[in-house]
Coordinates of C-alpha atoms in Angstrom, one line a residue:
M9 CA -0.2 0.6 0.5
T10 CA 1.1 3.1 -1.0
G11 CA -0.6 5.6 2.0
S12 CA 1.7 7.2 3.5
L13 CA 2.2 9.3 0.7
A14 CA -1.0 11.5 0.9
V15 CA -1.5 13.0 3.5
R16 CA -5.2 13.8 4.7
H17 CA -6.1 16.9 6.4
D18 CA -8.8 18.1 9.5
V19 CA -10.5 21.2 7.2
I20 CA -13.5 19.0 5.9
L21 CA -17.6 19.0 4.8
T22 CA -20.0 18.2 6.3
P23 CA -24.0 17.8 5.2
D24 CA -25.8 20.9 6.5
P25 CA -29.4 20.8 6.5
R26 CA -30.1 24.7 7.1
R27 CA -29.3 25.0 3.1
V28 CA -32.4 24.4 2.2
I29 CA -34.5 25.5 -1.0
I30 CA -38.3 25.3 -2.0
K31 CA -40.7 22.9 -4.6
L32 CA -43.7 22.6 -5.5
F33 CA -46.2 20.3 -2.9
V34 CA -49.0 19.2 -4.1
P35 CA -50.6 17.2 -0.9
G36 CA -52.8 13.9 -1.7
E37 CA -51.3 14.3 -5.4
D38 CA -53.3 11.3 -7.1
A39 CA -55.3 10.7 -10.2
A40 CA -58.4 11.4 -8.9
V41 CA -60.5 12.8 -11.2
V42 CA -63.2 14.4 -10.2
R43 CA -62.3 16.0 -6.3
T44 CA -58.4 15.8 -5.1
R45 CA -56.9 16.9 -2.7
A46 CA -55.7 20.5 -3.5
Q47 CA -59.0 21.0 -4.4
A48 CA -60.5 20.9 -0.9
L49 CA -57.2 22.6 0.0
I50 CA -58.1 25.1 -2.2
D51 CA -61.6 25.8 -1.1
R52 CA -60.5 25.9 2.5
V53 CA -58.1 28.9 2.3
A54 CA -60.4 30.6 0.3
H55 CA -62.8 30.4 2.6
L56 CA -61.0 32.3 5.1
D57 CA -61.5 35.9 6.2
D58 CA -59.5 38.3 5.1
E59 CA -57.8 39.4 8.6
E60 CA -57.1 36.2 8.6
T61 CA -55.7 35.3 5.9
T62 CA -53.2 38.6 6.1
R63 CA -52.2 37.6 9.1
L64 CA -51.2 33.7 8.3
L65 CA -49.3 35.1 5.7
R66 CA -47.1 37.6 6.7
D67 CA -46.2 35.7 9.5
T68 CA -45.4 32.7 6.5
L69 CA -43.8 35.8 5.5
D70 CA -41.6 36.6 8.2
R71 CA -40.6 32.6 9.6
F72 CA -39.3 32.0 6.0
G73 CA -38.3 35.2 4.5
A74 CA -34.8 35.1 4.5
R75 CA -34.5 30.9 4.5
H76 CA -34.9 32.5 0.7
R77 CA -34.6 33.9 -2.6
D78 CA -37.6 35.6 -3.8
L79 CA -40.6 34.0 -1.8
A80 CA -43.4 35.6 -2.5
D81 CA -42.3 35.5 -6.7
T82 CA -42.5 31.5 -5.8
F83 CA -45.3 31.8 -4.3
R84 CA -46.8 33.0 -6.2
H85 CA -45.4 30.7 -9.2
H86 CA -46.8 28.1 -7.3
Y87 CA -50.8 29.4 -7.1
D88 CA -50.1 29.7 -10.7
L89 CA -49.3 26.1 -11.2
V90 CA -52.1 24.7 -9.5
R91 CA -54.6 27.1 -10.2
H92 CA -56.3 25.3 -12.0
R93 CA -58.0 23.7 -9.1
A94 CA -59.6 26.5 -8.5
A95 CA -63.7 26.5 -8.7
R96 CA -63.8 30.6 -8.5
A97 CA -60.0 31.4 -9.4
R98 CA -60.8 35.2 -10.5
D99 CA -63.1 35.1 -6.9
L100 CA -59.4 34.7 -4.6
S101 CA -57.5 38.1 -3.5
P102 CA -53.8 38.7 -4.2
N103 CA -52.9 37.8 -0.7
S104 CA -55.0 34.4 -0.8
R105 CA -53.4 33.7 -3.9
L106 CA -50.6 33.8 -2.3
L107 CA -51.3 32.4 0.7
V108 CA -52.2 29.5 -2.0
G109 CA -48.4 28.9 -3.2
A110 CA -47.3 28.6 0.1
Y111 CA -50.0 26.2 1.3
F112 CA -48.6 24.4 -1.7
S113 CA -45.0 24.9 -1.1
H114 CA -42.7 23.3 1.3
E115 CA -38.6 23.0 2.1
Y116 CA -36.2 20.8 0.1
A117 CA -32.8 20.2 2.4
V118 CA -30.9 19.4 0.1
E119 CA -28.1 17.7 0.8
A120 CA -30.2 16.5 4.5
A121 CA -28.9 13.3 3.4
A122 CA -25.1 12.9 2.2
L123 CA -22.7 15.2 0.8
C124 CA -19.9 13.0 -2.0
N125 CA -17.7 13.1 -4.5
P126 CA -16.7 16.2 -5.1
S127 CA -14.6 17.6 -8.4
M128 CA -11.8 20.6 -7.9
V129 CA -10.8 22.9 -10.6
A130 CA -10.1 26.4 -11.1
H131 CA -12.7 29.6 -9.6
P132 CA -13.2 32.1 -12.1
D133 CA -12.9 34.8 -9.5
Q134 CA -9.0 34.3 -9.6
T135 CA -8.9 38.6 -7.5
G136 CA -7.6 39.7 -4.1
L137 CA -6.0 36.8 -3.8
D138 CA -2.7 37.3 -1.2
P139 CA 1.2 35.5 -3.7
G140 CA 0.6 31.6 -3.0
Q141 CA -2.8 31.6 -3.5
L142 CA -5.6 29.6 -5.6
R143 CA -8.9 29.9 -5.3
V144 CA -11.3 27.0 -6.1
A145 CA -14.4 25.7 -6.9
I146 CA -15.7 22.4 -5.2
S147 CA -18.1 20.9 -7.5
L148 CA -20.6 18.5 -4.9
R149 CA -22.8 15.9 -5.0
Q150 CA -25.7 16.6 -3.1
V151 CA -28.5 13.6 -1.6
G152 CA -31.4 14.9 0.1
E153 CA -35.4 13.0 1.3
G154 CA -35.6 10.4 -1.7
H155 CA -32.0 9.8 -2.1
V156 CA -32.7 12.7 -5.0
S157 CA -29.5 14.0 -6.2
S158 CA -28.3 17.5 -7.1
I159 CA -25.0 19.5 -7.9
G160 CA -23.9 22.0 -5.8
F161 CA -20.7 23.8 -4.7
A162 CA -18.1 25.4 -2.6
T163 CA -15.3 27.5 -2.4
A164 CA -12.2 27.4 -1.5
I165 CA -8.3 28.7 -1.3
V166 CA -5.1 26.8 -1.4
G167 CA -1.5 27.8 -1.2
P168 CA 0.5 28.5 0.5
G169 CA 1.8 24.8 0.5
R170 CA -0.5 22.8 1.6
Q171 CA -3.1 25.5 3.3
L172 CA -6.4 25.2 2.7
T173 CA -9.7 27.4 3.0
I174 CA -12.6 26.8 2.5
A175 CA -15.4 29.6 3.1
E176 CA -18.5 29.6 4.2
R177 CA -21.9 28.8 2.3
T178 CA -24.0 30.7 3.8
G179 CA -26.7 32.6 2.3
P180 CA -30.4 31.6 0.5
L181 CA -30.0 28.8 -2.0
A182 CA -30.2 29.6 -5.8
V183 CA -32.2 27.2 -8.4
G184 CA -31.5 27.6 -11.6
Q185 CA -34.0 29.0 -14.2
R186 CA -34.3 27.4 -17.0
T187 CA -32.7 29.6 -20.5
G188 CA -33.4 29.7 -24.2
V189 CA -31.0 26.8 -25.9
R190 CA -29.4 26.5 -28.8
H191 CA -30.3 22.9 -30.1
R192 CA -27.6 20.6 -32.2
R193 CA -29.0 18.4 -35.4
D194 CA -25.9 16.1 -34.4
L195 CA -27.1 15.5 -31.2
L196 CA -31.4 14.8 -32.2
V197 CA -29.4 12.5 -35.1
A198 CA -27.7 10.5 -32.7
G199 CA -30.3 10.3 -29.9
L200 CA -32.7 9.3 -32.7
A201 CA -30.5 6.8 -33.1
E202 CA -30.2 4.9 -30.3
E203 CA -34.0 4.9 -30.0
D204 CA -34.3 2.6 -33.4
C205 CA -36.2 5.8 -34.8
D206 CA -36.0 6.2 -38.7
N207 CA -38.5 6.1 -40.7
E208 CA -40.6 9.2 -42.6
V209 CA -41.6 11.0 -39.9
A210 CA -38.3 11.5 -38.3
A211 CA -36.6 12.2 -42.0
T212 CA -38.0 14.6 -42.5
V213 CA -37.4 16.5 -40.0
L214 CA -34.2 16.4 -40.0
D215 CA -33.7 17.6 -43.3
A216 CA -35.6 20.1 -42.2
L217 CA -33.7 21.5 -39.2
P218 CA -30.4 23.9 -39.4
E219 CA -27.2 22.6 -37.6
W220 CA -28.5 24.8 -35.3
Y221 CA -31.7 25.6 -34.4
D222 CA -34.0 27.0 -31.4
E223 CA -37.0 25.6 -30.2
A224 CA -39.1 28.0 -32.3
A225 CA -37.4 26.7 -35.3
F226 CA -37.8 23.3 -33.6
E227 CA -41.7 23.6 -33.8
R228 CA -41.7 25.4 -37.0
V229 CA -40.5 21.6 -38.3
L230 CA -43.2 19.9 -36.6
G231 CA -46.6 22.5 -37.2
N232 CA -45.1 22.1 -40.6
L233 CA -44.6 18.9 -41.9
P234 CA -47.8 17.5 -44.1
P235 CA -50.6 15.6 -42.9
D236 CA -50.8 12.6 -45.0
L237 CA -47.1 11.6 -43.1
L238 CA -48.2 13.0 -39.5
S239 CA -51.5 10.4 -40.0
R240 CA -49.4 7.4 -40.4
S241 CA -50.4 5.3 -37.6
T242 CA -46.4 6.1 -36.6
G243 CA -46.6 9.8 -36.4
L244 CA -47.4 11.1 -33.9
G245 CA -46.1 8.6 -32.0
T246 CA -43.0 9.8 -33.9
V247 CA -43.0 13.4 -33.3
E248 CA -43.7 12.9 -28.9
Q249 CA -39.9 10.9 -29.6
L250 CA -38.7 14.1 -31.5
R251 CA -39.7 16.1 -28.3
R252 CA -38.3 13.2 -25.9
T253 CA -34.6 13.5 -27.8
N254 CA -34.5 17.0 -28.4
A255 CA -36.1 17.8 -24.7
G256 CA -32.8 16.0 -23.4
S257 CA -30.8 18.7 -24.2
Y258 CA -30.9 22.9 -22.1
A259 CA -29.9 25.8 -20.2
T260 CA -29.9 27.5 -16.9
A261 CA -28.6 30.8 -15.1
F262 CA -29.0 31.9 -12.1
P263 CA -28.7 34.9 -10.9
A264 CA -26.1 37.9 -11.4
D265 CA -26.2 38.4 -7.6
T266 CA -25.8 34.9 -6.6
V267 CA -22.3 33.0 -5.4
L268 CA -21.0 30.2 -6.7
H269 CA -21.7 28.6 -3.3
Q270 CA -25.8 29.1 -3.7
R271 CA -25.9 27.5 -6.7
V272 CA -27.4 24.5 -6.9
L273 CA -28.2 22.1 -10.8
W274 CA -31.3 20.9 -9.7
P275 CA -33.2 18.2 -11.7
A276 CA -34.7 19.6 -14.7
T277 CA -35.4 16.6 -17.1
P278 CA -37.9 13.5 -17.0
A279 CA -34.3 11.5 -17.3
E280 CA -32.8 13.7 -14.4
S281 CA -36.2 13.4 -11.8
N282 CA -34.2 11.3 -9.7
G283 CA -30.9 13.0 -9.7
M284 CA -28.5 14.3 -10.9
E285 CA -24.8 12.7 -9.9
D286 CA -21.2 12.9 -9.5
A287 CA -20.7 15.1 -11.3
R288 CA -16.8 15.2 -13.0
F289 CA -15.9 19.3 -13.8
V290 CA -13.4 19.8 -15.4
R291 CA -11.2 23.1 -16.9
F292 CA -11.4 22.5 -20.9
V293 CA -8.3 24.7 -22.6
D294 CA -8.3 25.2 -26.5
E295 CA -7.8 28.4 -29.1
S296 CA -11.4 29.2 -28.7
G297 CA -10.2 29.8 -24.7
P298 CA -10.7 27.9 -21.3
V299 CA -14.3 26.7 -20.7
Y300 CA -15.7 24.4 -18.0
R301 CA -17.0 21.8 -18.9
A302 CA -18.0 18.2 -16.9
T303 CA -20.1 14.8 -17.2
Y304 CA -22.4 13.5 -14.7
T305 CA -25.2 10.7 -14.5
A306 CA -28.9 11.7 -15.2
Y307 CA -31.1 9.2 -13.5
D308 CA -35.1 8.8 -13.3
G309 CA -34.8 5.8 -10.8
R310 CA -34.8 3.1 -13.2
N311 CA -32.3 3.6 -16.3
I312 CA -29.0 5.7 -16.5
A313 CA -28.1 8.7 -18.9
T314 CA -24.6 10.1 -19.6
R315 CA -24.5 14.3 -19.9
A316 CA -22.2 16.5 -20.6
L317 CA -22.6 20.0 -19.0
A318 CA -21.0 23.6 -20.3
S319 CA -20.2 26.5 -19.0
D320 CA -18.7 29.7 -19.2
D321 CA -17.8 31.4 -15.8
L322 CA -19.9 28.9 -13.4
R323 CA -23.7 30.6 -13.7
Q324 CA -24.4 30.2 -17.0
F325 CA -24.7 26.3 -17.8
E326 CA -25.7 23.8 -20.9
M327 CA -26.9 20.1 -20.9
T328 CA -26.6 17.9 -23.6
P329 CA -27.1 14.6 -23.8
M330 CA -23.7 12.5 -24.3
R331 CA -24.1 9.1 -27.3
G332 CA -22.9 6.6 -28.9
P333 CA -21.7 3.2 -27.2
G334 CA -18.7 5.0 -25.8
A335 CA -21.0 7.2 -23.1
R336 CA -23.6 4.3 -22.4
N337 CA -22.1 3.6 -18.8
K338 CA -21.5 5.9 -15.4
G339 CA -17.9 7.7 -15.2
L340 CA -17.6 9.5 -18.6
A341 CA -14.3 11.9 -17.8
L342 CA -13.6 14.0 -19.6
F343 CA -9.7 15.1 -21.0
P344 CA -9.1 19.1 -20.3
R345 CA -7.6 20.1 -24.3
T346 CA -8.0 17.8 -27.4
V347 CA -4.8 15.7 -27.8
G348 CA -3.5 15.0 -32.3
G349 CA -6.9 17.2 -32.0
R350 CA -9.2 14.2 -30.9
H351 CA -12.3 15.4 -28.1
L352 CA -11.2 12.2 -25.5
A353 CA -13.1 11.3 -22.6
L354 CA -12.5 8.1 -19.9
C355 CA -15.1 5.7 -19.9
R356 CA -16.6 2.7 -18.5
A357 CA -18.9 1.0 -21.1
D358 CA -18.3 -2.2 -19.7
G359 CA -19.3 -1.2 -16.3
E360 CA -15.7 -2.5 -14.8
T361 CA -13.1 -2.1 -17.3
I362 CA -11.2 1.8 -17.3
G363 CA -11.3 2.8 -21.9
L364 CA -10.7 4.8 -23.8
T365 CA -13.2 7.2 -26.0
A366 CA -12.8 9.4 -28.9
L367 CA -15.1 12.0 -30.0
D368 CA -16.2 11.7 -33.5
G369 CA -17.9 13.7 -36.2
E370 CA -20.9 12.7 -35.4
N371 CA -20.9 13.6 -32.3
R372 CA -21.4 9.8 -30.2
W373 CA -18.3 8.9 -28.3
Q374 CA -17.2 5.3 -30.5
A375 CA -16.7 2.1 -29.0
P376 CA -13.8 2.7 -26.4
T377 CA -10.1 1.4 -26.3
P378 CA -9.4 -0.7 -22.7
L379 CA -6.9 0.2 -20.6
H380 CA -6.8 -0.4 -17.4
A381 CA -9.0 -4.2 -16.0
P382 CA -9.5 -4.7 -12.1
D383 CA -6.4 -7.0 -11.7
E384 CA -4.7 -6.1 -7.9
S385 CA -6.9 -7.5 -4.6
W386 CA -8.1 -4.0 -4.1
E387 CA -9.7 -3.9 -7.5
L388 CA -11.3 -7.0 -7.9
I389 CA -15.1 -5.6 -8.5
Q390 CA -14.1 -3.0 -10.8
V391 CA -12.4 -0.2 -11.7
G392 CA -13.1 3.5 -12.6
N393 CA -11.5 6.9 -13.3
C394 CA -11.7 9.9 -9.9
G395 CA -12.3 12.6 -12.5
S396 CA -10.2 13.6 -15.4
P397 CA -6.7 13.1 -16.1
I398 CA -4.2 15.4 -15.3
E399 CA -1.5 16.9 -17.5
T400 CA 1.9 16.6 -16.5
D401 CA 5.3 16.4 -18.2
V402 CA 5.5 12.9 -18.2
G403 CA 2.1 11.7 -19.1
W404 CA -1.7 12.3 -18.1
L405 CA -1.9 11.2 -14.3
V406 CA -5.8 9.0 -14.1
L407 CA -6.8 9.0 -10.6
T408 CA -8.5 6.0 -10.4
H409 CA -11.5 4.0 -8.3
G410 CA -10.6 0.5 -7.5
V411 CA -13.7 -1.7 -5.6
G412 CA -12.5 -4.7 -3.3
P413 CA -13.7 -6.9 -0.4
M414 CA -17.1 -6.0 1.6
R415 CA -17.6 -3.1 -1.6
R416 CA -14.9 -0.9 -0.2
Y417 CA -13.4 1.0 -2.6
A418 CA -10.2 2.9 -2.7
I419 CA -8.3 5.8 -5.3
G420 CA -5.1 5.1 -7.4
A421 CA -3.3 6.2 -10.4
L422 CA -2.7 5.0 -13.7
L423 CA 0.0 6.5 -16.3
L424 CA -0.7 7.4 -19.7
D425 CA 1.0 8.5 -22.1
L426 CA 1.0 12.2 -23.3
H427 CA 0.4 11.5 -27.1
T428 CA -1.0 8.4 -27.1
P429 CA -3.3 7.8 -24.3
E430 CA -3.7 5.4 -25.1
R431 CA -0.9 3.7 -23.9
V432 CA -0.9 2.7 -20.2
V433 CA 2.7 3.8 -19.5
A434 CA 2.7 3.7 -15.7
H435 CA 1.2 2.9 -12.5
L436 CA 0.6 3.2 -8.9
P437 CA 1.2 -0.4 -7.0
G438 CA -1.5 -0.5 -4.3
A439 CA -3.9 2.5 -3.6
L440 CA -2.6 6.3 -2.8
L441 CA -6.2 6.6 -0.9
A442 CA -8.3 3.8 1.0
P443 CA -10.7 4.6 3.9
D444 CA -9.4 4.6 7.3
D445 CA -11.1 4.8 10.8
K446 CA -12.4 8.0 10.0
D447 CA -13.5 7.1 6.7
R448 CA -15.1 3.4 6.8
D449 CA -19.0 5.4 8.8
G450 CA -21.7 6.7 6.9
Y451 CA -24.1 6.9 5.0
V452 CA -22.6 3.7 2.1
P453 CA -20.1 2.9 4.5
N454 CA -16.2 1.4 3.2
V455 CA -15.9 4.3 0.4
V456 CA -13.2 7.3 -0.5
Y457 CA -13.9 8.2 -4.1
S458 CA -13.3 11.7 -5.6
C459 CA -14.5 13.5 -9.1
G460 CA -11.3 14.9 -10.0
A461 CA -8.5 16.4 -8.6
L462 CA -6.4 19.6 -9.1
V463 CA -2.7 21.0 -9.0
Y464 CA -1.1 23.6 -7.9
D465 CA 1.9 24.7 -7.2
G466 CA 3.4 20.4 -7.6
E467 CA 1.0 19.6 -4.8
L468 CA -1.3 17.5 -6.4
W469 CA -4.8 17.9 -3.9
V470 CA -7.2 15.6 -4.1
P471 CA -10.5 16.1 -2.3
Y472 CA -12.8 13.1 -2.1
G473 CA -16.1 12.0 -0.2
A474 CA -15.9 9.8 2.4
S475 CA -18.7 7.0 2.8
D476 CA -20.6 9.8 1.5
A477 CA -21.4 11.2 4.8
R478 CA -18.2 14.0 4.5
V479 CA -15.7 15.5 2.1
G480 CA -12.2 15.3 3.2
F481 CA -8.9 17.0 1.4
A482 CA -6.1 15.0 0.8
T483 CA -2.8 15.8 -0.6
V484 CA 0.5 14.7 -2.4
P485 CA 3.2 15.7 -3.7
L486 CA 3.6 15.6 -7.7
S487 CA 6.4 14.1 -8.5
A488 CA 6.7 12.0 -5.0
L489 CA 3.5 10.2 -6.4
L490 CA 5.5 10.2 -10.3
S491 CA 7.9 8.7 -8.9
A492 CA 6.6 5.9 -6.8
M493 CA 4.8 4.9 -10.2
V494 CA 5.8 1.5 -11.9
G495 CA 6.0 1.1 -15.5
A496 CA 6.1 -2.2 -16.9
G497 CA 9.5 -2.4 -17.5
G498 CA 10.0 -1.5 -13.4
E499 CA 11.5 1.7 -14.0
C500 CA 10.2 4.9 -11.7
A501 CA 7.7 6.9 -14.0
G502 CA 9.0 9.9 -12.8
A503 CA 12.7 9.5 -13.5
G504 CA 14.9 11.4 -15.9

């Protein structure tokens, strides 16, 4: 074991039940048609006199206003969503409508159950720092009631040396609001191919769409479909499939006055309804400049799907599906730049082997090249990556995870050739980081797991989830780690 290389820090992040958002709450939500509990509740609120209505509304706003942004606007929005249940909606006063919205709202603690699986990248704001410091953005998988995952953030400063300071995560949270997005025709083509949707209706729509299009253009094309196509037995079903596939791409944005730790990427599509899991962020750089990219797992309660996001500033985000055989399982991690003109990613398409996949000209991730299969005793169940590869002078450093007896997760390392990353040039004998007595107990016991590390000033910073109960941090000198890695011929990777 090589765990002595890594130094654990005392600084930790723990789940905070005070971090809450507001969600729509429909009492007794069911399939009843004649009279639901929602309708009865609105009737009871409508029968309150003006004095009681005003008192209740004022008390609710006073009690919860400091915990949320624009609380009255949220109540108004929730009323609009359920007002069809009101027998005499036009007769309700403005205060009654807000109070109805309050009764149809509830707080949800986004990380009450777990906080885990972090990644770390350089923060977009590097102002106001002392020499030797770097501000970092930390993405977090946060899990609340019903095991619903969302993506949250924290901000920290690393350096000089091994110093680490995490900023307080205060203030009301904000859930991103949907904004207009430019869709890609090739993503729609790839999605329909995966659904085996190939008929005259689909072909007609695809032929009419440009390479990039917005929602209005998409609906215009659907609206102009010839009646003789729509009347076919597959017509309406294909239109619905087109809409479902197209809806996999969307954009969301946060108010400019929010800070990073107040932003919550909350599930926004049916495919994400039970969670957005394990975001692996990387700062991608090409000729057009830097952009933040990430992959995450969308979960609907039964099925998983790999999604990608992109953001210039970690305030506005665009989400898109990832298509192709290389994207058919969890745990994709993007390279921070192109290699030989290729967009590459680590993957685990077979569920147990680390592979390398490349993006083809049709925006599909190709069948992967195997890199590393379960081999050592601590990883015999499965292996995968712990985030995006990190470029070093001697190769691409890949942190891995392996699963051993009693489903015990540990972190290891590989080194890939800098120019031909299909070739593994070295590996770390044993694990770099494994659960110790402080790490092993939690929501998911016996796990240390990371979604992305960072090198700064010669030090590798590894944020890690400890048994889904807390997030810890470990460091190791990059040179020491590389020197401990062994190539096929037994030489040290850092030699020379």
